[in-house]
Amino acid sequence: MAKTEIVVVGAGYSGIAATKMLSKKLKKNSDIHITLIDRHSYQTMMTELHEVAGGRVESEAIQYDLQRLFCKRKNVSIVTDSVVNVDKENKVVKTEQGTYSFDYLVLAMGGEPNDFGTPGVKEHGFTLWSMDDAIKIREHIEKTVTLAAMEPDVEKRKAMLNFVVCGSGFTGIEMVGELIDWKAIIAKKNKLDPSEINLMVVEAAPTILNMLDRNDAGKAEKYLNKKGVKILKDTPIVEVADDHIVLKSGETIPTHTLIWTAGVKANSDAEEFEMESARAARLVANEFMQAKGYEDKGIYVIGDLVYFEEKENMPTPQIVQAAEQTGHCAAKNILAEINGTEKEAYKGKYDGFMVSIGSKYAVACVFDKIHMSGFFAMLMKHIINLRYFFDIRSGYYMFQYIMHEFFRIGDQRNVMRGHTSRNSNVLWSVPLRVFYGSVWLVESMKKIVGNGKVLQPGTWFGEGSWFTDNVVFPFPWLQQAADATSGASEAAEATTAASGAADAAAGAVADPTFGLSYAYGEEPMTVFKSMPKWFSSLMEFIMPNQDVALFMQKFMTIVEVLIALAIIAGLFTWLANAATIVLVVMFCLSGMFYWVNIWFLFVAFALMNGSGRAFGLDKWVIPWIQKTAGKWWYGDVKSRYGESA
């Protein structure tokens, strides 16, 4: 029996959303196979292209390998190829390298910049719709500023340092926001005064950010003005040359850099498919996302490519939320066809909009009623981006996003003003790491070999070492059970009295957790005077009798020794120090830890900064684990996927 073939063309937001849903819902159906075709082996996070173009992050920060996104999805094949045509009658997708038969086809090829036929844009302007575009802009700006710094002609130098963005939608405003952040950095690098670099937004409409509430857009405009950005509204550009632009008014603005973000149209490759199109060459679909005229052929259109009017003359917006929702709608209706159930009409639900202006400021409206700006709006944008990785079930790229946006970023270009950026040398943590690990090792070894004295009641271990059977328990119910079993209640009380008298005579108090002594004239204060009831109940559940308690005490001592050795050797230092934090918290809750030793907690947090990478085994072990585990989990990552059909 031949398999049912589903082909998805395009690995953008909509294509990924549709493929993920289909793969999940059909994972138990071995008779159905999905092929995802894209000209790249990765997904680009299109909403963050401005970060690459503006020199904030490197390209890998917003590129997500498709094999890693679809790890272990046996019903999905990934093909790196370009689609050249669709044989709709014979239901075959033709690519540069082969052909793919389909029972259901999902076209998710996205959009591309729309220059509206403006002369010179293609030849002299820059667009921002792909990774290649972003890298080209970045390299051009770096080169242009460097040449301007050496240019003796004042007028030519001024033109070179004029950077113009055409369009005040999300892409345009976010691009100029990155230039605001980058301006001082690139000026310093080239020994320029930042005031020499001029930023400008040119908009044909009378207002900016027309997707936003007018009050929110006003906040964004006020921030741009504050940062010295010149905004020209109701000012169309009619021509672009290599060293200037011409406005409708006839005025010319000298510039060597025009970034065109003024409009979006359907991917021009779709013109070859000869399907009905509408405004901006988008392919027309019905409420089920089925291509008009090909409903019986199983062809669906989603994302920026689709034209479906939710209301009269109001097609689905070309935004991420709409892309994902149209992708889900198509996937649900393909499943409905397969299962013989009723199809579901598209109902767009857009929870708000937001725009970032650089790395530290944003304006947002979420859930259609909560308006925010500044730090909290920027933080919300990061949360929404992280939600995306949760939705597509990619913990790997969620972690990478956090690292790139919060910890590996330079020049203080993140929402935390650089305070979370990890650019320091962990070499200086090595002495502290060795000392901290040694303290844990010495104190844990005392519990194994004994220290020649009887510890006071409340310790984890009994007389001298854990080889003895005379255990004194930290929890009352265990102590009572042990006393009742051994008949040693009186002996335990005598031991307690003797130990207390000895300590008093010496003018010192033994730390029951680490065996450290103090003689400062007053008794150190415990973090908790007594064990909280909830913790006591938890411990009683975990250690219900003496035998379990004996085992746990010996086991925990071995764990402490291993943790100590790991910290000293710089092996798994993040996990080892996290474990010490957990242990210290437990000791505190047990009423067995003094405030004078609370530094254990803060040292552990400090050593979680990757301290094992300098003169430690983590320098070799962690990269090896990452490489080996990545290969086992994801397979070999390639620049091209798939074979010709």
XYZ file of C-alpha atoms in Angstrom:
645
model
C 0.000 0.000 0.000
C 1.432 3.352 -1.077
C 1.983 5.938 1.621
C 0.006 9.151 1.754
C 2.482 11.917 0.927
C 2.256 15.420 2.404
C 4.689 17.975 0.963
C 5.333 21.312 2.697
C 7.228 23.937 0.683
C 8.930 26.560 2.856
C 10.431 26.350 6.333
C 9.418 29.734 7.677
C 7.104 30.332 10.613
C 4.031 28.988 8.820
C 5.738 25.969 7.248
C 7.339 24.946 10.538
C 4.007 25.360 12.377
C 2.128 23.204 9.853
C 4.817 20.508 9.691
C 5.149 20.304 13.467
C 1.404 19.847 13.948
C 1.094 17.265 11.172
C 4.108 15.333 12.459
C 2.787 15.263 16.011
C -0.763 14.250 15.126
C 0.329 11.604 12.618
C 3.286 10.112 14.494
C 1.437 6.834 15.096
C 0.284 6.538 11.495
C 3.058 4.786 9.571
C 1.100 5.103 6.307
C 1.624 8.860 6.091
C 4.901 10.641 5.325
C 5.760 14.363 5.347
C 8.434 16.051 3.223
C 9.578 19.571 4.135
C 11.377 21.377 1.292
C 13.321 24.612 1.704
C 16.201 26.190 -0.158
C 18.089 26.472 3.134
C 18.966 23.816 5.707
C 17.811 26.130 8.488
C 14.947 28.319 9.591
C 15.699 32.027 9.929
C 14.001 33.918 12.747
C 12.865 36.676 10.411
C 11.709 38.978 13.197
C 15.295 39.256 14.460
C 17.141 39.920 11.177
C 17.719 43.509 12.248
C 19.938 42.242 15.079
C 22.346 40.714 12.556
C 22.137 43.686 10.185
C 22.795 46.082 13.060
C 25.848 44.227 14.372
C 24.263 43.024 17.611
C 24.461 39.239 17.122
C 26.069 36.844 14.685
C 24.032 34.989 12.086
C 24.016 31.674 13.990
C 22.035 33.351 16.792
C 18.896 33.444 14.620
C 19.459 30.394 12.401
C 17.841 27.146 13.540
C 18.930 23.948 11.823
C 15.908 22.038 10.520
C 17.187 18.630 11.577
C 17.539 19.890 15.144
C 14.015 21.297 15.016
C 12.614 17.961 13.848
C 14.875 15.657 15.836
C 13.670 12.046 15.894
C 10.591 12.828 13.805
C 10.641 9.635 11.753
C 7.657 10.719 9.673
C 9.388 13.899 8.423
C 12.049 14.085 5.702
C 13.937 17.342 5.208
C 15.046 18.320 1.713
C 17.311 21.243 0.861
C 16.261 22.291 -2.622
C 14.477 25.027 -4.572
C 10.984 24.450 -5.969
C 10.689 25.506 -9.607
C 7.104 24.482 -10.382
C 4.034 22.567 -9.276
C 2.275 20.135 -11.613
C -1.173 20.571 -10.130
C -2.957 18.040 -12.331
C -0.492 15.193 -11.741
C 0.157 16.355 -8.161
C 3.940 16.603 -8.429
C 6.312 19.221 -6.980
C 9.282 19.882 -9.240
C 12.569 21.074 -7.734
C 15.992 21.815 -9.171
C 17.199 18.392 -8.061
C 14.150 16.152 -8.370
C 10.395 15.617 -8.134
C 8.063 14.853 -5.212
C 4.596 13.385 -5.604
C 1.982 14.605 -3.163
C -1.491 13.815 -1.943
C -1.537 17.085 0.014
C 0.591 20.138 -0.711
C 1.156 23.086 1.632
C 2.684 26.177 0.018
C 4.439 28.247 2.679
C 7.048 30.078 0.640
C 6.581 33.377 2.427
C 7.077 36.816 0.982
C 9.755 39.173 -0.253
C 10.307 42.942 -0.317
C 8.015 45.025 -2.487
C 9.712 48.051 -4.044
C 6.485 49.115 -5.864
C 8.551 49.627 -9.009
C 10.537 52.534 -7.521
C 13.513 53.210 -9.831
C 16.935 52.334 -8.425
C 15.844 50.325 -5.391
C 17.029 47.000 -6.789
C 20.317 48.467 -8.019
C 21.268 50.778 -5.158
C 19.066 49.966 -2.176
C 19.310 47.276 0.497
C 16.413 45.071 1.571
C 16.029 43.157 4.847
C 14.220 39.906 4.132
C 16.856 37.181 4.390
C 20.066 36.294 6.165
C 22.029 37.278 3.062
C 20.335 40.698 3.152
C 21.206 41.185 6.815
C 24.863 40.254 6.348
C 25.132 42.465 3.265
C 23.772 45.476 5.198
C 26.096 44.847 8.124
C 29.193 44.550 5.957
C 28.220 47.591 3.886
C 27.737 49.790 6.966
C 31.055 48.697 8.481
C 32.876 49.329 5.206
C 31.136 52.666 4.554
C 31.890 54.079 8.021
C 35.521 52.965 7.745
C 35.906 54.695 4.371
C 34.089 57.797 5.632
C 36.550 58.114 8.503
C 39.331 58.469 5.917
C 37.400 60.674 3.471
C 38.780 64.269 3.251
C 35.829 65.679 1.261
C 33.356 67.054 3.814
C 30.211 66.712 1.660
C 31.032 63.220 0.491
C 31.870 62.214 4.053
C 28.502 63.569 5.240
C 26.654 61.592 2.546
C 28.487 58.428 3.536
C 27.456 58.881 7.172
C 23.771 59.460 6.343
C 21.857 56.207 6.894
C 18.275 56.200 5.619
C 15.548 53.635 6.325
C 12.536 53.718 4.015
C 9.389 52.482 5.737
C 8.183 52.848 9.303
C 6.654 49.437 9.851
C 8.044 46.986 12.367
C 11.053 46.050 10.214
C 12.044 49.638 9.472
C 11.730 50.907 13.029
C 13.542 47.897 14.468
C 16.332 48.382 11.928
C 16.833 52.028 12.803
C 16.689 51.034 16.483
C 19.694 48.774 15.971
C 21.530 51.626 14.261
C 20.846 53.822 17.307
C 22.613 51.263 19.490
C 25.421 50.623 17.007
C 26.103 54.257 16.229
C 28.415 55.077 19.158
C 30.154 51.696 18.975
C 31.068 51.881 15.298
C 31.991 55.559 15.617
C 34.438 54.804 18.434
C 35.933 51.935 16.455
C 36.673 54.317 13.573
C 37.695 57.309 15.729
C 34.649 59.338 14.740
C 32.374 61.637 16.693
C 29.007 59.783 16.960
C 27.202 63.024 16.127
C 28.605 62.768 12.596
C 26.461 59.695 11.963
C 22.910 60.698 11.008
C 19.902 58.370 11.063
C 16.684 59.008 9.155
C 13.325 57.297 8.612
C 11.364 58.190 5.472
C 7.679 57.188 5.407
C 5.149 57.702 2.598
C 2.173 57.575 5.009
C 1.275 60.452 7.329
C 1.896 58.312 10.446
C 4.378 55.658 11.576
C 3.857 52.160 12.994
C 0.309 51.932 11.741
C -0.227 48.446 13.224
C 0.118 49.930 16.718
C -2.283 51.887 18.876
C -1.706 55.602 18.220
C -0.624 56.221 21.807
C 1.945 53.398 21.607
C 3.177 54.640 18.246
C 3.525 58.106 19.782
C 5.787 56.714 22.502
C 7.970 55.068 19.874
C 8.182 58.283 17.871
C 9.081 60.276 20.963
C 11.897 57.826 21.765
C 13.239 58.027 18.193
C 13.243 61.821 18.332
C 15.034 61.709 21.674
C 17.740 59.547 20.115
C 18.268 61.992 17.286
C 16.490 60.092 14.499
C 14.987 62.385 11.870
C 11.513 61.197 10.776
C 10.053 62.368 7.452
C 6.352 61.470 7.184
C 4.073 61.772 4.163
C 7.236 61.765 2.064
C 7.448 59.087 -0.653
C 10.789 58.219 -2.249
C 10.568 58.321 -6.050
C 14.118 57.400 -7.045
C 17.225 55.842 -5.543
C 20.766 56.505 -6.805
C 24.104 55.239 -5.545
C 24.837 58.426 -3.577
C 21.409 60.013 -2.984
C 17.651 59.524 -2.919
C 14.979 61.705 -4.497
C 11.760 62.552 -2.644
C 8.394 63.241 -4.252
C 8.839 66.911 -3.389
C 11.941 66.991 -5.590
C 14.299 67.271 -2.652
C 17.392 65.080 -2.734
C 19.024 63.551 0.324
C 22.676 62.534 -0.014
C 23.258 58.995 1.240
C 25.203 55.870 0.301
C 22.894 53.645 2.367
C 19.161 53.229 1.807
C 17.538 50.293 3.607
C 14.175 49.585 1.950
C 11.519 48.114 4.263
C 8.465 49.766 2.707
C 6.394 46.762 1.715
C 5.967 42.997 1.327
C 4.642 40.914 -1.531
C 4.323 37.197 -2.178
C 7.400 35.188 -3.058
C 7.970 35.756 -6.774
C 8.714 32.041 -7.306
C 4.990 31.405 -6.817
C 4.275 33.228 -10.078
C 5.398 30.071 -11.899
C 2.577 28.079 -10.292
C -0.106 29.892 -12.366
C -2.609 30.063 -9.526
C -5.082 32.863 -8.845
C -3.460 35.787 -7.066
C -4.612 39.047 -5.518
C -2.994 42.129 -4.009
C 0.817 41.962 -3.758
C 0.746 38.719 -5.824
C -0.513 36.683 -2.846
C -2.253 33.408 -3.731
C -5.977 33.362 -3.040
C -7.347 30.742 -0.629
C -10.698 29.970 0.984
C -11.490 29.926 4.700
C -9.906 26.475 5.024
C -6.631 27.742 3.475
C -7.302 25.701 0.312
C -5.952 27.270 -2.878
C -8.791 28.732 -4.922
C -9.650 26.489 -7.853
C -7.644 23.547 -6.507
C -9.680 22.531 -3.502
C -10.010 18.996 -4.881
C -6.252 18.702 -5.460
C -5.314 18.979 -1.794
C -3.352 22.222 -2.253
C -3.172 24.652 0.676
C -1.604 28.116 0.950
C -0.416 29.666 4.232
C 1.718 32.420 5.771
C 2.698 35.599 3.938
C 1.891 33.849 0.645
C -1.848 33.462 1.283
C -4.560 35.995 0.508
C -7.671 35.353 2.565
C -9.963 38.199 3.549
C -10.947 37.864 7.192
C -13.132 40.916 6.665
C -14.014 42.696 3.446
C -10.857 44.049 1.835
C -8.837 43.040 4.930
C -6.590 40.022 4.237
C -4.717 38.154 6.949
C -1.826 40.351 8.119
C 1.716 39.375 7.154
C 2.890 38.835 10.726
C 4.194 35.863 12.703
C 0.936 35.223 14.559
C -1.023 34.998 11.308
C 1.671 32.818 9.706
C 1.514 30.275 12.516
C -2.273 30.324 12.735
C -2.764 29.815 8.983
C -0.229 26.968 9.205
C -2.201 25.331 12.010
C -5.465 25.851 10.122
C -4.128 24.094 7.012
C -2.695 21.246 9.108
C -6.021 20.740 10.917
C -7.921 20.609 7.654
C -5.506 18.126 6.090
C -6.005 15.963 9.184
C -9.763 16.405 8.787
C -9.551 15.159 5.188
C -7.449 12.172 6.233
C -9.743 11.297 9.141
C -12.986 12.089 7.338
C -14.035 14.758 9.813
C -15.376 18.281 9.354
C -13.000 21.043 8.301
C -12.379 24.114 10.449
C -12.581 27.657 9.067
C -9.790 30.113 9.790
C -10.356 32.538 12.643
C -7.428 34.818 13.296
C -6.708 35.778 16.877
C -3.964 38.342 17.298
C -2.931 38.947 20.881
C -1.239 42.263 20.289
C 1.783 43.804 18.648
C 5.196 44.963 19.745
C 8.213 46.662 18.271
C 11.724 46.858 19.697
C 13.802 49.977 19.157
C 17.317 48.785 19.833
C 18.212 46.335 22.554
C 16.889 48.237 25.572
C 13.598 49.836 24.567
C 10.349 48.538 23.111
C 6.695 49.447 22.814
C 4.047 46.757 23.129
C 0.357 46.044 23.417
C -0.349 42.488 24.570
C -3.699 40.727 24.883
C -5.195 43.766 23.126
C -5.385 45.744 26.352
C -2.077 45.777 28.229
C 0.132 48.607 27.018
C 3.752 48.855 28.043
C 6.984 50.476 26.966
C 10.663 50.527 27.880
C 12.276 47.732 29.906
C 9.146 45.678 30.543
C 8.052 45.794 26.905
C 11.513 44.620 25.825
C 11.419 41.854 28.410
C 7.990 40.836 27.123
C 9.384 40.530 23.607
C 12.020 38.090 24.865
C 9.358 36.118 26.724
C 7.253 35.869 23.562
C 10.280 34.720 21.556
C 10.984 32.084 24.196
C 7.336 31.040 24.007
C 7.888 30.372 20.315
C 10.587 27.801 21.099
C 8.270 26.215 23.637
C 5.499 26.008 21.032
C 7.756 24.239 18.528
C 9.227 22.101 21.342
C 12.846 23.133 20.833
C 14.578 23.293 24.199
C 17.950 23.385 22.461
C 17.251 26.626 20.620
C 15.453 28.106 23.611
C 18.709 27.679 25.539
C 20.747 29.100 22.640
C 18.450 32.129 22.427
C 18.895 32.857 26.135
C 22.669 32.559 25.840
C 22.895 34.797 22.761
C 20.489 37.468 23.976
C 21.470 37.661 27.644
C 24.920 36.181 28.271
C 27.094 36.172 25.138
C 26.262 39.598 23.797
C 28.817 42.391 23.718
C 28.816 46.163 24.046
C 26.040 46.113 26.687
C 23.469 45.533 23.949
C 20.820 43.641 25.855
C 17.814 44.451 27.993
C 19.943 44.120 31.140
C 22.339 46.829 29.919
C 25.139 44.281 29.673
C 25.065 43.292 33.342
C 24.355 39.667 32.442
C 26.908 39.430 29.632
C 29.578 36.867 30.360
C 32.755 38.281 28.868
C 35.029 38.019 31.921
C 37.928 35.603 32.307
C 36.928 32.716 34.581
C 40.610 32.137 35.361
C 40.244 34.326 38.451
C 37.639 31.933 39.850
C 40.079 29.003 39.941
C 41.582 29.665 43.421
C 38.107 30.082 44.914
C 36.923 26.930 43.176
C 39.779 24.838 44.550
C 39.344 26.283 48.047
C 35.595 25.721 48.063
C 35.916 22.159 46.826
C 38.625 21.475 49.432
C 36.383 22.652 52.269
C 33.678 20.234 51.163
C 36.216 17.431 50.795
C 37.786 17.911 54.243
C 34.458 18.070 56.034
C 32.979 15.106 54.175
C 36.107 13.024 54.827
C 35.753 13.678 58.567
C 32.438 11.896 58.407
C 34.115 8.864 56.845
C 37.340 8.519 58.843
C 36.120 10.151 62.078
C 37.541 13.133 63.908
C 38.275 11.616 67.309
C 35.400 13.252 69.137
C 31.711 12.674 69.761
C 29.573 15.036 67.706
C 26.613 16.648 69.367
C 23.041 15.484 68.674
C 21.645 16.910 65.457
C 24.525 15.756 63.256
C 24.045 13.606 60.243
C 26.472 11.046 61.630
C 27.276 9.449 64.926
C 30.370 8.993 67.000
C 33.428 9.684 64.934
C 32.380 8.266 61.570
C 29.625 6.537 59.679
C 31.195 3.163 60.313
C 29.725 3.283 63.787
C 26.260 2.026 64.585
C 25.754 4.690 67.243
C 23.891 7.146 65.026
C 22.322 10.334 66.325
C 19.569 11.512 63.972
C 18.643 15.054 62.982
C 14.941 14.325 63.047
C 13.040 13.700 66.319
C 10.891 10.802 65.133
C 13.964 8.927 63.873
C 15.814 9.531 67.115
C 12.866 8.192 69.111
C 12.596 5.163 66.864
C 16.300 4.472 67.177
C 16.210 4.889 70.975
C 13.211 2.584 71.281
C 14.909 -0.020 69.130
C 18.325 0.043 70.804
C 17.285 0.943 74.355
C 19.942 3.622 74.266
C 17.880 6.665 75.125
C 19.704 7.344 78.387
C 23.084 6.867 76.760
C 22.203 9.364 74.080
C 21.187 11.930 76.698
C 24.456 11.367 78.567
C 26.390 11.807 75.360
C 24.561 15.037 74.701
C 25.328 16.409 78.142
C 28.985 15.406 77.968
C 29.390 16.944 74.522
C 27.721 20.183 75.592
C 29.900 20.437 78.695
C 33.056 19.893 76.718
C 32.098 22.598 74.234
C 31.231 25.058 76.976
C 34.547 24.423 78.710
C 36.439 25.057 75.504
C 34.500 28.268 74.866
C 33.577 27.038 71.396
C 30.574 25.662 69.619
C 30.988 22.886 67.065
C 29.293 23.491 63.737
C 27.141 20.365 63.391
C 27.268 20.477 59.620
C 30.893 21.134 58.850
C 32.684 20.544 62.120
C 34.070 24.101 62.264
C 34.618 25.733 65.671
C 34.235 29.331 66.805
C 35.457 31.122 69.946
C 34.149 34.637 69.611
C 32.508 34.840 73.025
C 29.010 34.156 71.705
C 27.264 31.208 70.165
C 26.696 31.427 66.389
C 23.062 31.682 65.362
C 21.440 29.024 63.208
C 19.631 30.047 60.028
C 16.503 28.248 61.287
C 16.043 27.572 64.994
C 13.922 24.539 64.254
C 12.889 22.499 61.288
C 9.760 23.750 59.442
C 6.857 21.338 59.768
C 6.499 20.831 56.009
C 10.170 19.918 55.701
C 9.949 17.641 58.716
C 7.019 15.821 57.096
C 8.923 15.509 53.849
C 11.968 14.028 55.575
C 9.791 11.634 57.538
C 8.334 10.408 54.259
C 11.772 10.004 52.660
C 13.399 8.362 55.701
C 10.651 6.452 57.537
C 12.970 4.242 59.616
C 16.470 3.824 60.974
C 17.732 1.568 58.176
C 16.774 4.042 55.462
C 18.321 6.883 57.477
C 21.591 4.937 57.849
C 21.703 4.302 54.108
C 20.899 7.937 53.254
C 23.584 9.236 55.602
C 26.265 7.044 54.064
C 25.036 7.739 50.547
C 25.016 11.517 51.089
C 28.554 11.425 52.442
C 29.726 9.708 49.275
C 27.826 12.311 47.237
C 29.539 15.136 49.148
C 32.955 13.604 48.447
C 32.188 13.283 44.737
C 30.872 16.846 44.581
C 34.004 18.124 46.319
C 36.306 16.269 43.924
C 34.311 17.486 40.923
C 34.594 21.125 42.054
C 38.329 20.829 42.689
C 38.909 19.181 39.307
C 36.603 21.605 37.506
C 34.315 18.836 36.263
C 30.589 19.591 35.780
C 31.124 22.694 37.924
C 27.702 24.165 37.193
C 25.900 21.027 38.336
C 28.275 20.389 41.253
C 27.832 23.879 42.667
C 24.095 23.767 42.082
C 24.095 20.553 44.136
C 25.943 22.253 46.998
C 23.299 24.976 47.006
C 20.604 22.323 47.380
C 22.537 20.631 50.203
C 23.106 23.873 52.099
C 19.419 24.762 51.793
C 18.547 21.336 53.203
C 20.994 21.810 56.082
C 19.451 25.222 56.783
C 15.939 23.778 56.842
C 17.124 21.008 59.156
C 18.177 23.631 61.714
C 21.795 22.515 61.380
C 23.415 25.443 59.585
C 24.807 28.686 61.036
C 24.677 32.169 59.533
C 28.466 32.397 59.779
C 28.698 29.759 57.039
C 26.067 31.217 54.753
C 28.907 32.206 52.417
C 28.732 28.652 51.076
C 25.642 29.653 49.113
C 27.133 32.744 47.501
C 30.406 31.081 46.584
C 28.467 28.295 44.871
C 26.490 30.816 42.819
C 29.703 32.620 41.858
C 31.345 29.389 40.701
C 28.428 28.541 38.392
C 29.896 31.021 35.889
C 31.790 28.319 34.008
C 34.708 28.261 36.434
C 35.648 24.747 35.326
C 36.687 26.003 31.889
C 39.999 27.372 33.225
C 42.445 24.781 34.583
C 39.537 22.386 34.858
C 38.230 19.319 33.099
C 35.162 21.165 31.808
C 37.407 22.751 29.174
C 37.502 19.375 27.397
C 34.629 17.357 28.854
C 31.720 19.746 28.219
C 32.531 20.361 24.506
C 32.975 16.594 24.036
C 29.618 15.866 25.669
C 27.914 18.565 23.610
C 29.380 17.185 20.395
C 28.680 13.529 21.225
C 25.203 14.081 22.655
C 24.289 16.390 19.786
C 25.312 13.790 17.217
C 23.413 11.040 19.067
C 20.268 13.139 19.488
C 20.187 15.100 16.212
C 22.483 13.127 13.897
C 25.007 14.803 11.622
C 24.054 18.429 10.934
C 24.448 19.150 7.216
C 24.403 22.117 4.871
C 21.996 20.223 2.603
C 19.361 17.615 3.459
C 17.602 14.958 1.406
C 18.110 13.040 -1.781
C 16.459 13.399 -5.176
C 13.188 11.533 -5.323
